[in-house]
Short mmCIF file of C-alpha atoms and ligand atoms in Angstrom, two decimals:
data_model
loop_
_atom_site.label_atom_id
_atom_site.label_comp_id
_atom_site.label_asym_id
_atom_site.label_seq_id
_atom_site.Cartn_x
_atom_site.Cartn_y
_atom_site.Cartn_z
CA UNK A 1 -17.02 8.86 26.52
CA UNK A 2 -19.02 7.69 24.06
CA UNK A 3 -18.07 3.92 23.47
CA UNK A 4 -18.06 3.70 19.32
CA UNK A 5 -20.10 0.78 18.55
CA UNK A 6 -18.43 -0.30 15.46
CA UNK A 7 -15.17 -0.61 16.95
CA UNK A 8 -16.09 -3.51 19.00
CA UNK A 9 -18.47 -5.34 16.34
CA UNK A 10 -15.90 -7.26 14.31
CA UNK A 11 -12.36 -8.84 14.10
CA UNK A 12 -11.56 -9.12 12.01
CA UNK A 13 -4.25 14.42 -9.98
CA UNK A 14 -2.42 13.68 -9.84
CA UNK A 15 -3.90 14.81 -13.15
CA UNK A 16 -1.18 13.28 -15.31
CA UNK A 17 1.57 10.84 -14.84
CA UNK A 18 5.00 12.26 -13.64
CA UNK A 19 7.41 10.45 -16.06
CA UNK A 20 11.11 10.65 -16.61
CA UNK A 21 11.21 12.45 -19.79
CA UNK A 22 11.57 10.69 -23.08
CA UNK A 23 15.24 11.27 -24.89
CA UNK A 24 14.48 10.24 -28.50
CA UNK A 25 14.84 6.52 -28.15
CA UNK A 26 11.58 4.40 -28.39
CA UNK A 27 10.72 2.95 -25.27
CA UNK A 28 8.70 0.29 -25.54
CA UNK A 29 6.59 0.72 -22.51
CA UNK A 30 5.17 3.77 -23.94
CA UNK A 31 1.29 3.78 -23.73
CA UNK A 32 -0.51 2.55 -26.80
CA UNK A 33 -4.09 2.00 -25.95
CA UNK A 34 -5.97 -0.75 -27.05
CA UNK A 35 -4.02 -3.68 -26.24
CA UNK A 36 -5.86 -7.00 -26.19
CA UNK A 37 -5.17 -10.21 -24.54
CA UNK A 38 -5.18 -11.66 -21.00
CA UNK A 39 -3.78 -9.98 -18.11
CA UNK A 40 -2.15 -12.00 -15.45
CA UNK A 41 -1.69 -10.32 -11.98
CA UNK A 42 0.80 -11.80 -9.75
CA UNK A 43 1.28 -10.64 -6.14
CA UNK A 44 2.12 -12.38 -3.00
CA UNK A 45 -1.38 -12.68 -1.70
CA UNK A 46 -4.43 -13.94 -3.65
CA UNK A 47 -7.05 -11.45 -2.99
CA UNK A 48 -8.89 -13.72 -0.95
CA UNK A 49 -7.59 -16.25 1.89
CA UNK A 50 -8.62 -19.28 1.89
CA UNK A 51 -9.90 -21.25 5.00
CA UNK A 52 -11.16 -25.14 4.92
CA UNK A 53 -13.06 -26.05 7.82
CA UNK A 54 -14.67 -29.66 8.10
CA UNK A 55 -14.19 -30.14 4.15
CA UNK A 56 -15.62 -26.74 3.35
CA UNK A 57 -13.85 -24.17 1.54
CA UNK A 58 -14.30 -20.80 2.52
CA UNK A 59 -12.71 -17.52 0.85
CA UNK A 60 -12.26 -14.55 3.00
CA UNK A 61 -11.54 -11.32 1.20
CA UNK A 62 -7.98 -10.04 1.84
CA UNK A 63 -7.98 -6.42 3.11
CA UNK A 64 -5.39 -3.88 2.11
CA UNK A 65 -5.01 -1.11 -0.80
CA UNK A 66 -3.17 -3.59 -3.16
CA UNK A 67 -5.91 -6.15 -3.26
CA UNK A 68 -8.76 -3.67 -3.12
CA UNK A 69 -7.30 -2.00 -5.83
CA UNK A 70 -6.40 -4.74 -8.24
CA UNK A 71 -9.57 -6.74 -7.72
CA UNK A 72 -11.71 -4.22 -10.02
CA UNK A 73 -9.02 -4.69 -12.57
CA UNK A 74 -9.32 -8.45 -12.28
CA UNK A 75 -12.94 -8.55 -12.66
CA UNK A 76 -12.86 -6.03 -15.57
CA UNK A 77 -10.30 -7.94 -18.05
CA UNK A 78 -10.02 -11.66 -19.05
CA UNK A 79 -6.99 -13.27 -17.16
CA UNK A 80 -5.87 -14.88 -13.96
CA UNK A 81 -4.37 -13.83 -10.53
CA UNK A 82 -1.70 -16.13 -9.40
CA UNK A 83 -0.62 -15.52 -5.65
CA UNK A 84 -0.40 -17.55 -2.18
CA UNK A 85 -3.93 -18.43 -0.85
CA UNK A 86 -2.91 -17.72 2.72
CA UNK A 87 -3.09 -21.54 3.39
CA UNK A 88 -0.04 -23.18 4.64
CA UNK A 89 1.38 -26.61 4.27
CA UNK A 90 -0.07 -29.52 2.07
CA UNK A 91 -3.71 -30.09 2.22
CA UNK A 92 -5.40 -33.42 2.14
CA UNK A 93 -5.66 -34.45 -1.83
CA UNK A 94 -9.60 -34.16 -1.79
CA UNK A 95 -9.39 -30.72 0.03
CA UNK A 96 -6.70 -29.31 -2.30
CA UNK A 97 -8.88 -30.24 -5.29
CA UNK A 98 -11.73 -28.66 -3.71
CA UNK A 99 -9.32 -25.45 -2.88
CA UNK A 100 -8.38 -25.27 -6.45
CA UNK A 101 -12.04 -25.55 -7.97
CA UNK A 102 -13.18 -22.60 -5.75
CA UNK A 103 -10.04 -20.69 -6.92
CA UNK A 104 -10.42 -21.60 -10.37
CA UNK A 105 -14.14 -20.27 -10.14
CA UNK A 106 -12.73 -16.77 -8.97
CA UNK A 107 -10.02 -16.80 -11.93
CA UNK A 108 -7.26 -17.63 -9.30
CA UNK A 109 -4.25 -19.89 -8.91
CA UNK A 110 -2.73 -20.19 -5.64
CA UNK A 111 1.16 -20.71 -5.23
CA UNK A 112 1.73 -23.50 -2.44
CA UNK A 113 3.88 -22.35 0.36
CA UNK A 114 5.13 -24.58 3.40
CA UNK A 115 5.33 -22.96 6.99
CA UNK A 116 8.89 -22.93 7.10
CA UNK A 117 9.02 -20.87 3.59
CA UNK A 118 6.44 -18.49 4.72
CA UNK A 119 8.83 -17.48 7.82
CA UNK A 120 11.90 -17.44 5.70
CA UNK A 121 10.46 -15.57 2.40
CA UNK A 122 7.99 -13.80 3.95
CA UNK A 123 8.46 -13.04 7.44
CA UNK A 124 12.29 -12.77 7.73
CA UNK A 125 13.41 -11.87 4.19
CA UNK A 126 10.73 -9.87 2.75
CA UNK A 127 9.09 -7.90 5.80
CA UNK A 128 12.14 -8.34 8.11
CA UNK A 129 14.77 -7.36 5.67
CA UNK A 130 13.63 -5.75 2.59
CA UNK A 131 10.84 -3.62 3.72
CA UNK A 132 12.54 -1.54 6.22
CA UNK A 133 15.66 -1.03 3.59
CA UNK A 134 13.06 0.19 0.85
CA UNK A 135 11.41 2.58 3.83
CA UNK A 136 15.28 4.07 4.22
CA UNK A 137 16.24 1.94 7.18
CA UNK A 138 19.37 0.06 7.76
CA UNK A 139 18.86 -3.82 6.99
CA UNK A 140 18.51 -6.54 9.66
CA UNK A 141 20.37 -9.56 8.67
CA UNK A 142 19.31 -11.06 6.42
CA UNK A 143 20.72 -14.73 6.61
CA UNK A 144 21.84 -15.90 3.38
CA UNK A 145 19.69 -19.14 3.89
CA UNK A 146 16.38 -16.60 4.04
CA UNK A 147 17.75 -14.96 0.66
CA UNK A 148 17.82 -18.51 -0.77
CA UNK A 149 14.27 -19.07 0.18
CA UNK A 150 13.41 -15.74 -1.40
CA UNK A 151 15.14 -16.73 -4.47
CA UNK A 152 13.60 -20.13 -4.74
CA UNK A 153 9.95 -18.76 -3.96
CA UNK A 154 10.33 -15.96 -6.77
CA UNK A 155 11.27 -19.29 -9.12
CA UNK A 156 8.16 -21.09 -8.03
CA UNK A 157 6.06 -18.28 -8.97
CA UNK A 158 7.89 -17.73 -12.12
CA UNK A 159 7.43 -21.28 -12.98
CA UNK A 160 3.53 -21.22 -12.34
CA UNK A 161 3.25 -18.10 -14.34
CA UNK A 162 5.25 -19.55 -17.36
CA UNK A 163 3.01 -22.24 -17.28
CA UNK A 164 -0.20 -20.49 -17.25
CA UNK A 165 0.81 -17.78 -19.55
CA UNK A 166 -0.06 -17.59 -23.25
CA UNK A 167 1.53 -15.71 -26.26
CA UNK A 168 0.82 -12.09 -26.13
CA UNK A 169 -0.46 -12.26 -22.42
CA UNK A 170 0.52 -9.03 -20.32
CA UNK A 171 2.07 -10.20 -17.04
CA UNK A 172 1.52 -7.68 -14.07
CA UNK A 173 3.83 -8.72 -10.99
CA UNK A 174 3.39 -6.69 -7.66
CA UNK A 175 5.38 -5.53 -5.12
CA UNK A 176 8.86 -6.08 -3.14
CA UNK A 177 8.08 -10.04 -2.35
CA UNK A 178 8.59 -10.61 -5.92
CA UNK A 179 11.28 -8.72 -7.52
CA UNK A 180 13.16 -11.34 -9.22
CA UNK A 181 10.14 -12.76 -10.98
CA UNK A 182 10.14 -10.14 -14.05
CA UNK A 183 14.22 -11.54 -14.98
CA UNK A 184 13.03 -15.24 -14.30
CA UNK A 185 9.96 -14.79 -16.13
CA UNK A 186 11.76 -13.44 -19.24
CA UNK A 187 14.13 -16.46 -19.44
CA UNK A 188 11.12 -18.93 -19.14
CA UNK A 189 8.67 -16.70 -21.47
CA UNK A 190 10.17 -14.49 -23.37
CA UNK A 191 6.92 -14.12 -25.53
CA UNK A 192 4.77 -12.41 -22.73
CA UNK A 193 5.24 -8.67 -21.75
CA UNK A 194 5.99 -7.98 -18.09
CA UNK A 195 5.27 -5.28 -15.91
CA UNK A 196 6.26 -4.47 -12.51
CA UNK A 197 4.54 -2.35 -9.88
CA UNK A 198 6.32 -1.44 -6.87
CA UNK A 199 3.91 -0.20 -3.98
CA UNK A 200 6.68 0.99 -1.61
CA UNK A 201 9.15 4.09 -2.02
CA UNK A 202 12.43 3.12 -3.45
CA UNK A 203 14.86 4.27 -1.20
CA UNK A 204 18.03 6.52 -1.54
CA UNK A 205 21.46 4.62 -2.85
CA UNK A 206 23.01 4.48 0.56
CA UNK A 207 20.21 2.75 2.07
CA UNK A 208 19.58 0.27 -0.86
CA UNK A 209 23.24 -0.63 -1.46
CA UNK A 210 23.34 -1.57 2.25
CA UNK A 211 21.38 -4.68 1.54
CA UNK A 212 23.64 -7.24 0.45
CA UNK A 213 21.61 -8.52 -2.38
CA UNK A 214 20.55 -4.88 -3.76
CA UNK A 215 22.30 -5.87 -7.18
CA UNK A 216 20.57 -9.41 -7.66
CA UNK A 217 17.20 -7.52 -6.81
CA UNK A 218 17.58 -4.88 -9.14
CA UNK A 219 18.42 -7.07 -12.08
CA UNK A 220 15.62 -8.95 -11.14
CA UNK A 221 13.27 -5.88 -11.41
CA UNK A 222 15.26 -5.28 -14.65
CA UNK A 223 13.85 -8.04 -16.55
CA UNK A 224 10.49 -6.29 -16.88
CA UNK A 225 9.02 -4.26 -20.22
CA UNK A 226 8.21 -1.35 -18.01
CA UNK A 227 8.74 -0.81 -13.84
CA UNK A 228 6.11 1.86 -12.28
CA UNK A 229 6.68 3.72 -9.11
CA UNK A 230 4.13 5.94 -7.09
CA UNK A 231 6.04 9.31 -7.58
CA UNK A 232 9.08 10.49 -9.70
CA UNK A 233 11.08 10.77 -6.65
CA UNK A 234 11.17 6.81 -6.23
CA UNK A 235 11.70 6.32 -10.00
CA UNK A 236 14.68 8.68 -10.28
CA UNK A 237 16.18 6.87 -7.14
CA UNK A 238 15.92 3.48 -8.85
CA UNK A 239 17.38 4.80 -12.10
CA UNK A 240 20.47 6.13 -10.02
CA UNK A 241 20.65 2.49 -8.43
CA UNK A 242 20.71 1.15 -11.96
CA UNK A 243 23.12 3.64 -12.74
CA UNK A 244 25.31 2.74 -9.94
CA UNK A 245 25.06 -1.24 -10.57
CA UNK A 246 25.72 -0.84 -14.29
CA UNK A 247 28.60 1.86 -13.78
CA UNK A 248 27.14 3.57 -16.72
CA UNK A 249 27.21 7.54 -17.23
CA UNK A 250 24.10 9.43 -16.25
CA UNK A 251 22.67 9.77 -19.84
CA UNK A 252 21.93 6.54 -20.27
CA UNK A 253 19.44 6.62 -17.65
CA UNK A 254 18.04 10.04 -17.95
CA UNK A 255 15.56 9.10 -20.50
CA UNK A 256 12.26 7.43 -20.13
CA UNK A 257 13.65 4.46 -18.74
CA UNK A 258 17.01 2.31 -18.32
CA UNK A 259 18.92 -0.04 -20.20
CA UNK A 260 19.42 -3.55 -18.69
CA UNK A 261 22.81 -5.20 -19.00
CA UNK A 262 21.95 -6.64 -22.54
CA UNK A 263 21.19 -2.89 -23.72
CA UNK A 264 17.38 -3.68 -23.71
CA UNK A 265 15.44 -0.65 -22.95
CA UNK A 266 13.00 -1.00 -19.63
CA UNK A 267 10.45 1.76 -19.28
CA UNK A 268 10.46 3.29 -15.93
CA UNK A 269 7.32 5.30 -15.00
CA UNK A 270 6.01 7.14 -12.10
CA UNK A 271 2.13 6.14 -12.10
CA UNK A 272 0.27 7.17 -8.48
CA UNK A 273 -2.19 4.71 -7.44
CA UNK A 274 -5.57 5.80 -6.80
CA UNK A 275 -8.76 4.42 -5.14
CA UNK A 276 -12.29 3.62 -6.42
CA UNK A 277 -13.70 7.31 -5.97
CA UNK A 278 -17.10 6.40 -6.88
CA UNK A 279 -17.35 3.77 -4.08
CA UNK A 280 -16.25 5.89 -1.17
CA UNK A 281 -18.39 8.75 -2.03
CA UNK A 282 -21.32 6.56 -2.17
CA UNK A 283 -20.70 5.19 1.25
CA UNK A 284 -20.98 8.93 2.40
CA UNK A 285 -24.56 8.94 2.12
CA UNK A 286 -25.16 5.36 3.65
CA UNK A 287 -27.30 5.91 6.33
CA UNK A 288 -25.93 3.14 8.40
CA UNK A 289 -22.09 4.56 8.15
CA UNK A 290 -24.09 8.09 9.04
CA UNK A 291 -25.58 6.53 12.03
CA UNK A 292 -22.46 5.00 13.13
CA UNK A 293 -20.53 8.37 12.44
CA UNK A 294 -23.08 10.24 14.71
CA UNK A 295 -22.16 7.84 17.57
CA UNK A 296 -18.54 8.39 17.21
CA UNK A 297 -19.01 12.01 17.26
CA UNK A 298 -20.26 11.75 20.66
CA UNK A 299 -20.74 14.90 22.67
CA UNK A 300 -19.16 17.51 20.21
CA UNK A 301 -15.69 17.63 21.41
CA UNK A 302 -12.94 17.48 18.55
CA UNK A 303 -12.54 13.96 17.30
CA UNK A 304 -8.96 13.16 15.75
CA UNK A 305 -9.10 9.81 13.79
CA UNK A 306 -6.11 7.52 12.66
CA UNK A 307 -6.53 4.32 10.58
CA UNK A 308 -3.50 2.16 9.68
CA UNK A 309 -2.00 -1.28 9.60
CA UNK A 310 0.18 -1.46 12.72
CA UNK A 311 3.35 -1.02 11.15
CA UNK A 312 6.66 0.95 12.24
CA UNK A 313 6.56 2.92 9.02
CA UNK A 314 2.98 4.51 9.99
CA UNK A 315 4.53 6.95 12.52
CA UNK A 316 1.58 5.87 15.32
CA UNK A 317 3.73 6.27 18.42
CA UNK A 318 5.13 9.87 17.12
CA UNK A 319 1.34 10.36 16.52
CA UNK A 320 0.06 9.53 19.86
CA UNK A 321 2.77 11.39 21.32
CA UNK A 322 1.94 14.44 19.79
CA UNK A 323 -1.55 14.07 21.07
CA UNK A 324 -0.53 13.72 24.42
CA UNK A 325 1.34 16.95 23.96
CA UNK A 326 -1.55 18.70 22.65
CA UNK A 327 -3.65 17.95 25.92
CA UNK A 328 -0.74 19.16 27.89
CA UNK A 329 -0.56 22.46 26.06
CA UNK A 330 -4.31 22.97 25.81
CA UNK A 331 -6.12 22.97 28.77
CA UNK A 332 -9.46 23.66 26.88
CA UNK A 333 -9.24 20.45 25.03
CA UNK A 334 -8.92 18.34 28.33
CA UNK A 335 -12.08 16.14 28.93
CA UNK A 336 -13.22 17.05 25.12
CA UNK A 337 -10.76 15.95 22.53
CA UNK A 338 -10.53 12.41 21.70
CA UNK A 339 -8.36 10.40 19.20
CA UNK A 340 -9.74 7.09 17.85
CA UNK A 341 -6.76 5.16 16.44
CA UNK A 342 -7.56 1.99 14.49
CA UNK A 343 -4.68 -0.46 13.84
CA UNK A 344 -4.90 -3.51 11.78
CA UNK A 345 -3.10 -6.25 13.29
CA UNK A 346 0.16 -7.04 10.94
CA UNK A 347 2.88 -9.30 10.30
CA UNK A 348 2.57 -10.30 13.69
CA UNK A 349 5.36 -13.05 13.49
CA UNK A 350 7.81 -10.57 12.73
CA UNK A 351 9.74 -9.39 16.07
CA UNK A 352 9.57 -5.51 15.17
CA UNK A 353 5.74 -5.77 14.91
CA UNK A 354 5.51 -7.24 18.27
CA UNK A 355 7.74 -4.56 20.16
CA UNK A 356 5.61 -1.91 18.24
CA UNK A 357 2.45 -3.33 19.53
CA UNK A 358 3.81 -3.23 23.05
CA UNK A 359 5.03 0.41 22.63
CA UNK A 360 1.55 1.96 21.46
CA UNK A 361 -0.27 0.11 24.19
CA UNK A 362 2.16 1.56 26.66
CA UNK A 363 1.51 4.91 25.34
CA UNK A 364 -2.14 5.08 25.04
CA UNK A 365 -2.13 3.80 28.80
CA UNK A 366 -0.03 6.81 29.59
CA UNK A 367 -1.87 9.39 27.86
CA UNK A 368 -5.15 8.05 29.22
CA UNK A 369 -3.74 7.92 32.97
CA UNK A 370 -2.63 11.48 32.53
CA UNK A 371 -5.50 13.12 30.82
CA UNK A 372 -8.42 10.53 31.25
CA UNK A 373 -11.43 10.96 33.93
CA UNK A 374 -13.99 8.88 35.02
CA UNK A 375 -16.01 9.64 32.02
CA UNK A 376 -13.60 11.02 29.34
CA UNK A 377 -11.00 8.86 27.86
CA UNK A 378 -8.80 10.82 25.43
CA UNK A 379 -7.43 7.98 23.53
CA UNK A 380 -9.87 4.96 22.01
CA UNK A 381 -7.19 2.65 20.59
CA UNK A 382 -8.81 -0.45 18.61
CA UNK A 383 -6.38 -3.51 17.33
CA UNK A 384 -8.49 -4.95 14.64
CA UNK A 385 -10.20 -4.19 11.39
CA UNK A 386 -13.23 -2.94 10.50
CA UNK A 387 -15.65 -3.17 7.51
CA UNK A 388 -16.26 -0.84 4.48
CA UNK A 389 -19.01 0.87 6.38
CA UNK A 390 -17.40 0.96 9.79
CA UNK A 391 -14.60 2.55 7.93
CA UNK A 392 -16.60 5.13 6.01
CA UNK A 393 -18.37 6.15 9.70
CA UNK A 394 -14.61 6.64 10.89
CA UNK A 395 -13.90 8.96 7.96
CA UNK A 396 -17.29 10.80 8.50
CA UNK A 397 -16.92 11.23 12.08
CA UNK A 398 -13.28 12.74 11.74
CA UNK A 399 -12.76 16.46 12.56
CA UNK A 400 -9.16 16.01 12.04
CA UNK A 401 -7.97 12.90 10.26
CA UNK A 402 -4.22 11.84 11.00
CA UNK A 403 -2.19 10.32 8.20
CA UNK A 404 1.26 10.75 9.51
CA UNK A 405 3.61 7.68 8.54
CA UNK A 406 7.32 8.07 8.50
CA UNK A 407 7.73 6.98 5.34
CA UNK A 408 5.05 5.38 2.70
CA UNK A 409 4.84 4.72 -0.92
CA UNK A 410 1.56 6.07 -1.23
CA UNK A 411 -1.16 5.81 1.80
CA UNK A 412 -4.66 5.01 0.38
CA UNK A 413 -5.98 5.97 3.68
CA UNK A 414 -5.35 9.66 2.98
CA UNK A 415 -7.36 9.60 -0.29
CA UNK A 416 -9.90 7.38 1.02
CA UNK A 417 -10.83 9.88 3.60
CA UNK A 418 -10.80 12.53 1.42
CA UNK A 419 -13.30 10.76 -1.36
CA UNK A 420 -15.68 10.04 1.60
CA UNK A 421 -15.79 13.43 2.63
CA UNK A 422 -18.69 14.85 0.00
CA UNK A 423 -19.83 17.23 2.75
CA UNK A 424 -16.38 19.10 2.28
CA UNK A 425 -16.00 18.87 5.95
CA UNK A 426 -13.00 17.67 7.89
CA UNK A 427 -9.11 18.35 8.09
CA UNK A 428 -6.51 16.20 6.60
CA UNK A 429 -3.09 16.55 8.31
CA UNK A 430 -0.68 14.49 5.94
CA UNK A 431 2.94 13.52 6.40
CA UNK A 432 5.25 15.14 3.88
CA UNK A 433 6.65 11.76 3.82
CA UNK A 434 4.06 9.68 2.27
CA UNK A 435 3.73 9.21 -1.70
CA UNK A 436 0.33 10.85 -1.61
CA UNK A 437 1.71 14.29 -0.47
CA UNK A 438 2.98 15.09 -4.01
CA UNK A 439 -0.81 15.17 -4.89
CA UNK A 440 -2.50 16.17 -1.89
CA UNK A 441 -0.96 19.44 -1.52
CA UNK A 442 -3.96 21.06 0.02
CA UNK A 443 -3.84 19.19 2.96
CA UNK A 444 -2.09 20.33 6.40
CA UNK A 445 1.50 18.85 5.37
CA UNK A 446 3.77 18.20 8.14
CA UNK A 447 7.42 16.25 9.06
CA UNK A 448 6.13 13.49 11.40
CA UNK A 449 9.82 13.44 12.80
CA UNK A 450 9.36 16.82 14.06
CA UNK A 451 7.34 16.46 17.35
CA UNK A 452 6.87 20.26 17.84
CA UNK A 453 5.76 20.38 14.48
CA UNK A 454 3.22 17.65 14.53
CA UNK A 455 1.37 19.16 17.58
CA UNK A 456 1.78 22.45 15.68
CA UNK A 457 -0.44 20.90 12.80
CA UNK A 458 -3.08 19.50 15.32
CA UNK A 459 -3.60 22.73 16.52
CA UNK A 460 -3.77 24.46 13.20
CA UNK A 461 -6.00 22.01 11.90
CA UNK A 462 -8.61 22.71 14.76
CA UNK A 463 -8.19 26.54 14.08
CA UNK A 464 -8.71 26.74 10.40
CA UNK A 465 -11.44 28.55 9.67
CA UNK A 466 -14.78 26.82 8.11
CA UNK A 467 -14.23 28.35 5.00
CA UNK A 468 -10.89 27.43 4.57
CA UNK A 469 -11.45 23.92 5.65
CA UNK A 470 -13.85 23.66 2.93
CA UNK A 471 -11.89 25.09 0.03
CA UNK A 472 -9.10 23.03 1.10
CA UNK A 473 -11.28 19.69 1.38
CA UNK A 474 -13.06 20.60 -2.19
CA UNK A 475 -9.33 20.79 -3.94
CA UNK A 476 -8.41 17.57 -2.35
CA UNK A 477 -11.50 15.95 -3.31
CA UNK A 478 -11.36 17.23 -6.87
CA UNK A 479 -7.45 15.85 -7.03
CA UNK A 480 -8.54 12.50 -5.78
CA UNK A 481 -11.36 12.25 -8.12
CA UNK A 482 -8.97 13.18 -11.33
CA UNK A 483 -6.95 9.93 -11.04
CA UNK A 484 -8.96 7.09 -9.63
CA UNK A 485 -7.65 3.41 -9.55
CA UNK A 486 -9.05 2.67 -12.71
CA UNK A 487 -6.83 5.40 -14.54
CA UNK A 488 -3.85 4.13 -12.80
CA UNK A 489 -4.63 0.35 -13.63
CA UNK A 490 -5.40 1.38 -17.56
CA UNK A 491 -2.15 3.70 -17.63
CA UNK A 492 0.22 0.89 -16.21
CA UNK A 493 -1.34 -1.99 -18.39
CA UNK A 494 -1.21 0.35 -21.46
CA UNK A 495 2.56 0.53 -21.37
CA UNK A 496 2.57 -3.39 -21.55
CA UNK A 497 1.12 -3.02 -25.21
CA UNK A 498 3.18 -5.04 -27.48
CA UNK A 499 5.50 -3.14 -29.55
CA UNK A 500 3.99 -2.98 -33.21
CA UNK A 501 6.61 -5.48 -34.59
CA UNK A 502 5.77 -8.16 -32.24
CA UNK A 503 2.03 -8.19 -32.48
CA UNK A 504 1.18 -11.81 -31.45
CA UNK A 505 -0.73 -13.76 -34.13
CA UNK A 506 -4.51 -14.43 -33.29
P1 ADQ B 1 -0.45 -0.44 3.27
O1 ADQ B 1 0.88 -0.49 3.65
O2 ADQ B 1 -1.21 -1.54 3.52
O3 ADQ B 1 -0.16 -0.57 1.50
P2 ADQ B 1 -2.44 1.74 2.70
O4 ADQ B 1 -1.96 2.65 1.28
O5 ADQ B 1 -2.73 2.93 3.67
O6 ADQ B 1 -1.21 1.01 3.45
O7 ADQ B 1 -3.54 0.89 2.59
C1 ADQ B 1 -4.16 0.14 3.53
C2 ADQ B 1 -5.50 -0.11 3.36
O8 ADQ B 1 -6.11 -0.92 4.40
C3 ADQ B 1 -6.72 0.95 2.98
O9 ADQ B 1 -7.39 0.57 1.67
C4 ADQ B 1 -7.27 0.90 4.45
O10 ADQ B 1 -8.70 1.31 4.38
C5 ADQ B 1 -7.41 -0.25 4.92
N1 ADQ B 1 -7.13 -0.25 6.23
C6 ADQ B 1 -6.02 0.20 7.17
N2 ADQ B 1 -6.47 0.07 8.29
C7 ADQ B 1 -7.67 -0.70 8.36
C8 ADQ B 1 -8.53 -1.05 9.45
N3 ADQ B 1 -8.37 -1.00 10.88
N4 ADQ B 1 -9.77 -1.52 9.14
C9 ADQ B 1 -10.03 -1.98 7.82
N5 ADQ B 1 -9.46 -1.38 6.68
C10 ADQ B 1 -8.23 -0.85 6.82
C11 ADQ B 1 0.92 -0.41 0.66
C12 ADQ B 1 2.05 0.56 0.77
C13 ADQ B 1 1.17 2.07 0.68
C14 ADQ B 1 0.42 1.82 -0.67
C15 ADQ B 1 -0.41 0.55 -0.93
C16 ADQ B 1 -0.94 0.53 -2.24
O11 ADQ B 1 2.55 0.41 2.14
O12 ADQ B 1 2.22 2.94 0.84
O13 ADQ B 1 -0.53 3.31 -0.79
O14 ADQ B 1 0.51 -0.46 -0.73
O15 ADQ B 1 0.03 0.82 -3.39
#
């Protein structure tokens, strides 16, 4: 077995937007190009994590789709990014001043969080309770005290944004950690436009309403002027939840948006997040990435690749299990086929994530014990992350890329893989339960909850003719290139252009 060098090196078109059809009412969030003013991005985490060592402030770039995607917007447009820096607790005053100075230099302002607040707001409520519900699971807990902390931290974010915002600014709030911020901000600063984008799915009504605070969260989101989702299904489920909350008849929510309890229209749009297509395409010709990819490919047996945060929604055990069954079924692949699974450590303080880690490790050991030999290990599992070059190498080396989440808002890994394959090679096996499936129709789509179907999809990926492989990959690349992260952010922000009557004086 070739040991992939990069893996031990560091630790560390949708062509047009889908939307609910306009019904004649003028919805304030309808796109109007040319809006000026600043953009305030608000997210749980800042794009960089702060470390203070011996009085020196270091900024480490945050990974993940949200941070990477929004970084470009932040660099391009005047404004500010407000979020948590990752530093816990109170720093000595001189360190705090140094941190604030460094952050201000990057156009960022941090929201302070204490360790017990991180545990209650981030770990227990947002990730322990809300995240599973948004992905269709029953809520675990949550404790009333954790909800109170969630609410208090949302107030803190809203206070800080209200302090920073200038009349006419556009405020763009992100994700499930901050669902109450739009309403809280509207109360404090009715003179700014507020957008909210949910990066997760929005679940079916029954799953949503099982969360004790469902109505309060919905009301929080409805404080926005425009609410964005990745795909139309999430937007319509959201509209149905509003309908159930308000008890209003369907026609009220079947237009381009919904009404808040004061009858104020809130635009609801489905705008699928894209990636920086040019950056991924450029890396495909990077000699260092190509050399690393050659090393990964090894002796020529088929290489399967998975790249995910280690999260219960990503379907990693199911993916491994199907790979084990493929080897059971196909003796010709034994000693040849390999799966490299890269799992980024994630939410290690949440019990479900620790349990998942143990389960994945056991499965890997079992498959390797059953099918491994002295010189061939079928599964190479890496718990860590790689840099951009290492990621490109993995995408370039993959004969079959496995993106098989059980439920996923979008999934940018699928798009990154496609954008990197400028050679038109490689096959994408994609879960039909990822938001990306709405766009990436030319992938081999599968329901990852069906073990038999998953194994069959792996076999089919190996059996595709070279001509079909190329046609599929070319179509996928065209699709991903047609709607990149820049168009996504432009479209979302255009919905926050001030209505003509309320143009701010400059
Ligand atoms: P995530 O659940 O974090 O995002 P995803 O969209 O796949 O999922 O983005 C993950 C990002 O992390 C990708 O940019 C990927 O390259 C990177 N990454 C993953 N594993 C890595 C590794 N081992 N080393 C280095 N980098 C790695 C949430 C939602 C998604 C939605 C995004 C954006 O859950 O559904 O697509 O937000 O809206």
